[in-house]
Coordinates of C-alpha atoms in Angstrom, one line a residue:
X180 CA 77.6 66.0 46.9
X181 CA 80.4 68.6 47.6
X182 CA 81.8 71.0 45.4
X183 CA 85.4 70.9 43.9
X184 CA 87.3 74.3 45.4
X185 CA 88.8 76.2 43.0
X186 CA 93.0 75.9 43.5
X187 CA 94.0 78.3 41.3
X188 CA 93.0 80.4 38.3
X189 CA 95.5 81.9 36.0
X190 CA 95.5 83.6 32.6
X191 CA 97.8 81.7 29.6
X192 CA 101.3 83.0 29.0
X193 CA 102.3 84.1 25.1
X194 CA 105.0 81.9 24.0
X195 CA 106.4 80.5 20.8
X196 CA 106.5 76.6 19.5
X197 CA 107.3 74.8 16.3
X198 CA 108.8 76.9 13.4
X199 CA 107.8 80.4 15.4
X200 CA 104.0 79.4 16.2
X201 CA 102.3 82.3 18.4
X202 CA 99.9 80.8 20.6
X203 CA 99.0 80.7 24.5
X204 CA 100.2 78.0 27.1
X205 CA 97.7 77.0 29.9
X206 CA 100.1 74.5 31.8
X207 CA 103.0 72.9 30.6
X208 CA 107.1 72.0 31.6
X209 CA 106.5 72.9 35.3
X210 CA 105.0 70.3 38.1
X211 CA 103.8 67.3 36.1
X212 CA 101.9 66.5 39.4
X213 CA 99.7 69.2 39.2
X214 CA 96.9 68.2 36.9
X215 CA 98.4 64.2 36.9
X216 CA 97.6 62.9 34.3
X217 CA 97.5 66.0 31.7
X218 CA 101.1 67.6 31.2
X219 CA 100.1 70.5 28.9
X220 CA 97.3 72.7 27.3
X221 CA 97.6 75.0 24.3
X222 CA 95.5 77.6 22.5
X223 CA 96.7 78.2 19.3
X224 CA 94.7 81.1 18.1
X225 CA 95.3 83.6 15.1
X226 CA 93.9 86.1 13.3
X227 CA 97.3 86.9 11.0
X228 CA 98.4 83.5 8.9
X229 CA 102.1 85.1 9.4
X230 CA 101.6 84.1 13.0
X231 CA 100.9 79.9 12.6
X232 CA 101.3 79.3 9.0
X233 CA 105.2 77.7 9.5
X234 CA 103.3 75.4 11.5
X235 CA 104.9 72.2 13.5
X236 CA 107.2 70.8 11.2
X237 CA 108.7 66.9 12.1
X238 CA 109.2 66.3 15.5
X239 CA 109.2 62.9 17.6
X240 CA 107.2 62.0 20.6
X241 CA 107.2 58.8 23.0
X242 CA 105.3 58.2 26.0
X243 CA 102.5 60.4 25.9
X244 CA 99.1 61.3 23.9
X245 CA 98.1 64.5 22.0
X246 CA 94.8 66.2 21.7
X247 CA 94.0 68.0 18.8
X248 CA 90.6 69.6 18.3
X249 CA 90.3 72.4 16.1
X250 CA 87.5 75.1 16.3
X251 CA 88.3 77.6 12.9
X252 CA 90.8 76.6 10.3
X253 CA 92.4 73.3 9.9
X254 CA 95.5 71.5 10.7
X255 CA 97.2 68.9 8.2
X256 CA 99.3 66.3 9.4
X257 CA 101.4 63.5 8.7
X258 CA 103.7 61.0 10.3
X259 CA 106.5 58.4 9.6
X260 CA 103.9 55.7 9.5
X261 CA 102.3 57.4 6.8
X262 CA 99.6 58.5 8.1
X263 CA 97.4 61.6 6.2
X264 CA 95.0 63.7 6.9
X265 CA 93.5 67.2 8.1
X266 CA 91.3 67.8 10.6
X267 CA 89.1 70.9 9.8
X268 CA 86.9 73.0 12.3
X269 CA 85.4 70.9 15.0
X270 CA 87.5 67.8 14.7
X271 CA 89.6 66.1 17.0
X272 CA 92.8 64.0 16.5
X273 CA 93.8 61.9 19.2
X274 CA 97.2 60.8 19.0
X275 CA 98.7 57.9 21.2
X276 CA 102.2 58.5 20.8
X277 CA 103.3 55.2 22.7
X278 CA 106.7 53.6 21.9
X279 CA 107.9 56.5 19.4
X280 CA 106.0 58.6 16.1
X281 CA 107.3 61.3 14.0
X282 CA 104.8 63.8 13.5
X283 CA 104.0 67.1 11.5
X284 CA 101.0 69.3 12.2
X285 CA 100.8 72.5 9.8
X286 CA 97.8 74.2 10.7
X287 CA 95.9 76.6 8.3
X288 CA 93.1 79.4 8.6
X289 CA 89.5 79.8 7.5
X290 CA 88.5 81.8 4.8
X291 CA 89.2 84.9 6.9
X292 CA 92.4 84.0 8.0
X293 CA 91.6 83.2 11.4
X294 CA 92.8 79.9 13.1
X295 CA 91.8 78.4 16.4
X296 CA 92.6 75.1 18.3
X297 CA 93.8 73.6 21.5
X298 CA 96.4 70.6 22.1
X299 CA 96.7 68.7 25.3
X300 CA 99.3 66.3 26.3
X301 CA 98.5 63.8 28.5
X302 CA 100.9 61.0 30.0
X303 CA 101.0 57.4 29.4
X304 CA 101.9 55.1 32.4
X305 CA 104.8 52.8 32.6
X306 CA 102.8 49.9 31.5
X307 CA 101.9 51.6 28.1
X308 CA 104.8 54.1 27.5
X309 CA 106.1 51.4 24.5
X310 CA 102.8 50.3 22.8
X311 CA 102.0 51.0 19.6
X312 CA 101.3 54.5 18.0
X313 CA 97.9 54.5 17.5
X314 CA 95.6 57.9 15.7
X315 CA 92.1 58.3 16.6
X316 CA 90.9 61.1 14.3
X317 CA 86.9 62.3 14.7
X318 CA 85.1 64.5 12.8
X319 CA 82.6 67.2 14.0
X320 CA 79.7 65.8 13.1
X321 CA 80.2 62.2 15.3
X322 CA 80.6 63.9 18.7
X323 CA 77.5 64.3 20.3
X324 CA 76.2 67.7 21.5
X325 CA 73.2 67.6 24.6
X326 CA 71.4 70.9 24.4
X327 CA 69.5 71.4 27.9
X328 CA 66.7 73.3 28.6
X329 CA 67.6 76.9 29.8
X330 CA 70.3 76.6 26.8
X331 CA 73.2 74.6 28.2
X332 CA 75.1 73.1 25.3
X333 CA 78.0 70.1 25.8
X334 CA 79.3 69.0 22.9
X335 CA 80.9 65.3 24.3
X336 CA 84.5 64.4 23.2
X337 CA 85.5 61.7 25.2
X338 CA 83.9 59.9 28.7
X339 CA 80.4 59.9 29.2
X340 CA 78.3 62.9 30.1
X341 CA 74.7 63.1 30.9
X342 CA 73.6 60.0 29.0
X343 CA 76.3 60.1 26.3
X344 CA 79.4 59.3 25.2
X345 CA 81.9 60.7 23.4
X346 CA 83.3 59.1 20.2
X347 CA 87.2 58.7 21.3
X348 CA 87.7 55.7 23.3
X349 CA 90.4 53.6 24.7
X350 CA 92.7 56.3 26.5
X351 CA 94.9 55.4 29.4
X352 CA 93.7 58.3 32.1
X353 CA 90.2 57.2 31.2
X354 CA 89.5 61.2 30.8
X355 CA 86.4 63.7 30.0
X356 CA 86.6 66.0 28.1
X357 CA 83.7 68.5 27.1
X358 CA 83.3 71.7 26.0
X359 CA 80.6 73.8 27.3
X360 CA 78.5 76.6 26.8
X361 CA 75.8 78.4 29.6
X362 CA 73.6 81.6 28.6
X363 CA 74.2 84.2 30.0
X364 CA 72.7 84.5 33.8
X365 CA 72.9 80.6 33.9
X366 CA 74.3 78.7 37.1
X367 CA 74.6 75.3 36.0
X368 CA 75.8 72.6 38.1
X369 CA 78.4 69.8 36.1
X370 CA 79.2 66.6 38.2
X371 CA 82.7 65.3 38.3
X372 CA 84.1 61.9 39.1
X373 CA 85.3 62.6 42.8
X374 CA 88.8 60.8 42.2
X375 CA 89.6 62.4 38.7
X376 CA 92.1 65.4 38.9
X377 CA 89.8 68.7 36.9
X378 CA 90.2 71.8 34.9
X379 CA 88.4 74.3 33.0
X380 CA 89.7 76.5 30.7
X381 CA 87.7 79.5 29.4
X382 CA 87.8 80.6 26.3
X383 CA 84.6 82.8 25.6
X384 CA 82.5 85.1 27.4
X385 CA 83.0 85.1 31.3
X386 CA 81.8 83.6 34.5
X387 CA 82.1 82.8 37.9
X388 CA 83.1 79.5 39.4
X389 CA 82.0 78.7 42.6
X390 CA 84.3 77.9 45.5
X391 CA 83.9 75.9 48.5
X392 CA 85.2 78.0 50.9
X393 CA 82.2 80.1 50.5
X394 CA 79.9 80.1 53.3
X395 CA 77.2 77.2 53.9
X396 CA 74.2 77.4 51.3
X397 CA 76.2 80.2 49.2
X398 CA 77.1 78.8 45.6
X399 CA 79.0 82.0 44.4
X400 CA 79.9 85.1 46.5
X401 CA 79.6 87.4 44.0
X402 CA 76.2 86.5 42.8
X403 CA 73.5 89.6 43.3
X404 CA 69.8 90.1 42.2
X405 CA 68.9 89.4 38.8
X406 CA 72.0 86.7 38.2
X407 CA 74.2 89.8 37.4
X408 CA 78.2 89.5 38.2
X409 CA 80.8 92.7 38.7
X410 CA 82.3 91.8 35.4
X411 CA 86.1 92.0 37.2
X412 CA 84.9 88.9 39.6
X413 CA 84.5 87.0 36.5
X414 CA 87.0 84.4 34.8
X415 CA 87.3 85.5 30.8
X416 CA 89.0 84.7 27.6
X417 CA 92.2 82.0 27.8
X418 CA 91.6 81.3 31.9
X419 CA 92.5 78.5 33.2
X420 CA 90.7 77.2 36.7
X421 CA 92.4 74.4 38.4
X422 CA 89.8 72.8 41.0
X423 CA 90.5 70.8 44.2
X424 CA 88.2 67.3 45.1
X425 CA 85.3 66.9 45.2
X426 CA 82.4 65.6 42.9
X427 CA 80.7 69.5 41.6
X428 CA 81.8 72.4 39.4
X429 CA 79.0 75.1 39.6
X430 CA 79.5 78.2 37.1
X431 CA 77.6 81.2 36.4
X432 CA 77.7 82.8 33.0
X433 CA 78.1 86.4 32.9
X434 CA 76.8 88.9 30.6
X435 CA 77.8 87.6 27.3
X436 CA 77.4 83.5 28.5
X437 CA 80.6 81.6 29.0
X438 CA 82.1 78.9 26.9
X439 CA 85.0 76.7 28.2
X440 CA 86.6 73.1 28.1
X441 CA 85.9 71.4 31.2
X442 CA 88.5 68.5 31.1
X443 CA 89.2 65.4 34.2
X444 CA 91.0 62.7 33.9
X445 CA 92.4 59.6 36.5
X446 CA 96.0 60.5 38.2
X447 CA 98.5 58.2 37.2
X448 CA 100.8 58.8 39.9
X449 CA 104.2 58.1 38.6
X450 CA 107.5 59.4 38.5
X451 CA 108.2 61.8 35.3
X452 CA 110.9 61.9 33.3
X453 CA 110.3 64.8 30.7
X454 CA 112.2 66.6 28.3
X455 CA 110.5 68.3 25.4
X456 CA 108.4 66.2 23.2
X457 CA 109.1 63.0 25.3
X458 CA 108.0 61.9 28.9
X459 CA 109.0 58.9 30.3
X460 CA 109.7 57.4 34.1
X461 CA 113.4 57.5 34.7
X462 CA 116.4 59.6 33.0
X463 CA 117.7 56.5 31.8
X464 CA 114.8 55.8 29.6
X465 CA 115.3 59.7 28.7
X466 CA 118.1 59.2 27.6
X467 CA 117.6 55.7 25.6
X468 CA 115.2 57.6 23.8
X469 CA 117.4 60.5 22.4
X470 CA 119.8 58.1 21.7
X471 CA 117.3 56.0 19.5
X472 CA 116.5 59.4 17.6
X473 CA 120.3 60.0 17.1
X474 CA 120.8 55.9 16.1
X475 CA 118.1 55.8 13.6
X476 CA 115.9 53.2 16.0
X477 CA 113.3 56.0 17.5
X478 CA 110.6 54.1 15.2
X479 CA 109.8 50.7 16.2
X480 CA 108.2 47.9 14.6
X481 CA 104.7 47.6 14.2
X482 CA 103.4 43.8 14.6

């Protein structure tokens, strides 16, 4: 086995999307090559409704897929196929955008206000960029959560993780996508298809993520007696690790435990051509597809 270094980590930037939506972007409109096939993360979380209420009003998308899973509140949406629905805490959507959609998603808080969830783009490749839009919405209780002995809880959204698989199925990048929780003090070991690009992104307590380059038979540099961790060594709230190859992620949870999504999926390795909501392969089909939204012929035909 070897262990996946860890590339980078970085903290989410503040930005604004949809009608004035506050929330925090992971990765998104920079290298698409970076975490192939995934072009962008968000964590939209709120305590004030003032700050996500306005929501994402209409907007088109062609050539990728959306991931929606909510954690607090709930997010209604709709689409120009006439699709329904809301998706409350714990549910996922996932959205194949294919050929073209129109799509609202106006998210709402809990009783206390509060809203939390996370979106992820990821690409389609040339072969699928014009299918049909397709929705695959899941609700909390169908995704299966493996609780391990010293307290290690995976709740399993899509790919299959220590004997079970997650309810979503049928996705071009053939991804995983978990989200985890270790006790505090915990080291815990997650194995990773060797040829799938990976990420974690924390968004709970803190830890440590072990790194390669460390020397021969030591998992975390910064580990001392007693499974205690200087709390400035640690990765925290909305922190993004990008890992290198290999087949291992180890992590030790600090203090307070650590809870993050640990996401991988299967490069696609194709040329990008992305401008806001859309990604295709060339500028020409760019272009074809803003000119079908200013035409009227965005929305194909479903047969």
């Amino acid at each position: 086995m070897s262990l996946r270094p860890t590339l980078e980590t970085r903290r989410a930037t503040p930005t604004l999307e949809g009608a004035g939506v506050k929330l925090h972007r992971a990765f998104g409109f920079q290298d698409p090559s970076e975490l192939d096939p995934f072009l962008l993360f968000d964590d939209f979380r709120n305590d004030h409704p003032d700050d996500f209420v306005k929501g994402f009003p209409w907007h088109p998308h062609r050539g990728i897929e959306t991931i929606t899973y909510v954690l607090e509140g709930a997010v209604e949406h709709g689409d120009s196929l006439g699709n329904t629905g809301t998706l409350g805490a714990g549910d996922v959507q996932w959205m194949t955008a294919g050929s073209g959609i129109m799509h609202q998603e106006m998210p709402t808080g809990n009783t206390g206000g509060q809203m939390h969830g996370f979106q992820l783009w990821g690409n389609l490749p040339a072969a699928q960029k014009m299918c049909a839009p397709r929705y695959q919405d899941v609700t909390a209780a169908d995704i299966p959560v493996i609780t391990d002995d010293d307290g290690t809880r995976v709740k399993v959204i899509t790919g299959e993780f220590w004997g079970k698989r997650g309810p979503v199925d049928g996705i071009a990048a053939d991804p995983q996508y978990l989200d985890v929780f270790v006790p505090a003090g915990v080291k815990k070991t997650f194995r990773i298809d060797t040829y799938r690009r990976a990420f974690a992104y924390v968004f709970d307590g803190a830890g440590a993520f072990a790194d390669a380059s460390a020397p021969s038979g030591v998992l975390l540099e910064k580990e001392v007696a007693g499974q205690e961790l200087n709390i400035r060594d640690l990765s925290g709230d909305r922190t993004l690790i990008r890992f290198g190859t290999g087949d291992e992620v180890t992590v030790q949870a600090g203090p307070h435990g650590i809870r993050f999504l640990l996401i991988s999926g299967a490069p696609i390795e194709e040329p990008v051509a992305w401008h806001g909501p859309i990604v295709m392969n060339t500028r020409a089909e760019l272009m074809q597809a803003f000119q079908d939204l200013k035409n009227g012929t965005f929305i194909k035909p479903v047969h």
